[in-house]
Coordinates of C-alpha atoms in Angstrom, one line a residue:
M1 CA -156.2 77.0 -6.3
A2 CA -159.4 77.7 -7.1
R3 CA -161.0 79.2 -3.6
D4 CA -164.8 78.1 -1.8
S5 CA -167.4 80.1 -2.9
E6 CA -167.9 79.9 1.1
D7 CA -164.9 81.8 1.8
V8 CA -165.7 84.2 0.0
T9 CA -169.4 85.3 0.6
Y10 CA -168.0 84.9 4.3
R11 CA -164.8 86.2 4.3
G12 CA -163.6 88.6 7.3
R13 CA -165.7 92.0 6.8
R14 CA -168.9 89.6 6.9
R15 CA -168.0 89.0 10.6
W16 CA -170.5 90.2 13.0
N17 CA -169.6 93.3 14.9
G18 CA -171.3 94.6 18.1
N19 CA -171.5 98.5 17.2
H20 CA -174.2 98.5 15.2
G21 CA -176.1 96.2 18.3
R22 CA -179.2 98.2 20.8
V23 CA -180.7 97.4 23.4
W24 CA -184.6 98.2 24.5
W25 CA -185.4 98.2 27.6
D26 CA -189.2 98.6 28.1
G27 CA -190.0 100.1 24.4
L28 CA -186.9 102.0 25.5
L29 CA -183.7 103.1 23.3
L30 CA -180.3 102.2 25.5
F31 CA -177.9 104.8 23.8
E32 CA -175.4 104.0 26.1
I33 CA -174.9 100.6 25.2
S34 CA -171.4 99.3 25.7
K35 CA -171.7 95.2 26.6
F36 CA -174.3 92.8 26.1
N37 CA -175.0 89.6 26.6
A38 CA -178.1 86.5 27.6
K39 CA -178.2 82.7 27.9
V40 CA -179.8 79.9 28.7
T41 CA -178.4 77.3 30.4
A42 CA -179.7 74.1 30.5
D43 CA -179.4 72.6 34.6
R44 CA -178.6 68.7 34.5
E45 CA -179.3 65.7 37.1
D46 CA -176.8 63.1 36.5
V47 CA -178.1 58.8 35.7
I48 CA -176.3 56.8 36.1
I49 CA -176.9 53.4 33.4
G50 CA -175.6 50.4 34.1
N51 CA -171.3 52.1 34.7
S52 CA -172.0 55.6 32.4
K53 CA -173.4 58.4 33.9
D54 CA -175.9 60.5 32.0
S55 CA -177.9 63.4 32.3
K56 CA -181.7 64.6 32.3
I57 CA -181.8 68.2 31.8
T58 CA -184.5 69.6 34.7
S59 CA -184.8 72.9 34.4
L60 CA -183.4 75.8 32.0
T61 CA -181.8 78.8 33.7
G62 CA -181.1 82.6 31.9
E63 CA -178.9 85.1 33.3
G64 CA -177.4 87.7 31.3
S65 CA -175.9 91.7 32.7
F66 CA -175.6 95.2 30.9
T67 CA -173.4 97.5 30.8
V68 CA -173.9 101.2 29.6
K69 CA -171.7 104.0 29.8
S70 CA -174.0 106.0 32.2
V71 CA -175.5 109.1 30.6
I72 CA -179.5 108.9 33.3
N73 CA -180.4 107.8 36.0
R74 CA -181.9 104.8 33.8
N75 CA -184.5 103.4 35.9
I76 CA -182.8 102.4 39.1
N77 CA -184.5 104.3 41.7
Q78 CA -188.5 103.7 40.8
Y79 CA -186.4 100.5 40.9
L80 CA -185.4 100.8 44.1
E81 CA -188.0 102.4 45.9
E82 CA -190.1 99.3 44.7
W83 CA -188.4 96.8 46.3
K84 CA -188.2 98.9 49.3
A85 CA -191.8 98.6 49.0
G86 CA -191.5 94.6 49.0
H87 CA -192.5 94.6 45.3
D88 CA -189.9 93.0 42.0
P89 CA -190.5 95.0 39.4
R90 CA -190.3 93.2 36.0
A91 CA -188.2 94.2 32.2
T92 CA -188.9 93.2 29.0
L93 CA -185.1 93.7 27.5
V94 CA -184.6 93.6 23.0
G95 CA -181.7 92.5 22.0
L96 CA -180.9 93.6 18.4
L97 CA -177.1 92.9 16.3
E98 CA -176.9 93.9 13.1
D99 CA -174.2 95.3 10.9
P100 CA -173.8 96.7 7.5
D101 CA -171.2 94.2 6.1
M102 CA -173.6 91.3 7.5
V103 CA -174.2 88.9 4.4
E104 CA -177.5 90.8 2.3
G105 CA -177.9 93.1 5.9
Q106 CA -179.4 90.6 7.6
K107 CA -180.2 91.0 11.5
E108 CA -180.7 89.0 14.8
R109 CA -183.3 90.6 17.1
C110 CA -184.0 88.9 20.8
S111 CA -186.5 89.6 23.0
I112 CA -186.7 88.8 26.9
D113 CA -190.4 88.9 28.7
N114 CA -190.2 88.8 32.9
V115 CA -186.6 90.0 33.4
W116 CA -186.0 90.2 36.8
F117 CA -182.4 92.2 38.1
K118 CA -180.3 90.4 40.6
E119 CA -178.2 94.0 42.1
L120 CA -178.9 97.2 41.8
S121 CA -175.3 99.8 41.4
L122 CA -176.5 102.9 43.1
M123 CA -172.7 104.8 42.6
D124 CA -170.0 103.2 41.1
F125 CA -166.7 105.4 39.7
E126 CA -163.1 106.5 39.1
K127 CA -161.1 109.5 38.7
G128 CA -160.1 109.7 35.2
K129 CA -162.6 107.2 33.9
V130 CA -166.1 106.8 32.4
V131 CA -168.7 105.5 34.5
E132 CA -170.2 102.1 33.2
K133 CA -173.1 100.9 35.3
E134 CA -173.2 96.7 35.7
F135 CA -177.2 95.3 35.3
P136 CA -177.0 91.6 35.6
F137 CA -180.6 89.9 35.0
G138 CA -182.2 86.3 35.1
F139 CA -185.0 85.8 33.3
T140 CA -187.4 82.3 32.5
P141 CA -186.1 81.3 30.0
E142 CA -189.7 80.2 28.6
D143 CA -190.7 83.9 27.9
A144 CA -187.1 84.2 25.1
S145 CA -187.0 83.9 21.7
F146 CA -186.1 85.5 18.4
I147 CA -187.7 87.5 16.5
E148 CA -185.2 87.7 14.3
T149 CA -182.5 85.0 12.8
V150 CA -179.7 84.9 10.3
D151 CA -180.4 82.5 7.8
S152 CA -177.7 80.6 5.9

C-alpha cells in the first residue's frame, strides 16, 4: 500500500520540539527560558434563541506565563519598586518557536505588547533542585500579533 505524500512530508521528525524556542522580554533574550505559553480566551455570554442556548463573544482575555531556570534577577526588583510606588509597568514579549527539522525551516513568531505581570516570585527554592521562577502575565489581545507563521 502506497503512503500518502503528506505522511512522508510530515513524519515524526517534523513535529515541533520546544528545545529551540526563545523568548525576548523588552528586547532582551531570556537565555534561561524553560517554558512559555500565551493564549487568548473568548469571554462569552449566553444567548437564548427558542429553546436553544447559544453564545455571544463579549470580550477577549489574554493571559500566559513563562518559567525561567533562575540565573539573574530578571527585572523583578524594578517591577516590585514600580508596584510599591503605585505604577503599573508594561512589557513586550516576543516568542519564537523554531526547530531545525521543521519543513523548509519555517518558524512561528508572536509579539505580545501591553503585558502586565500578575505576581512576582521574590524568592522560591528547594534543596537539591534547580531554582525556577514562573511569571504569570496578562495582556490585551488587540496588542498581540503573529510576525511569522507556518504555511502549509
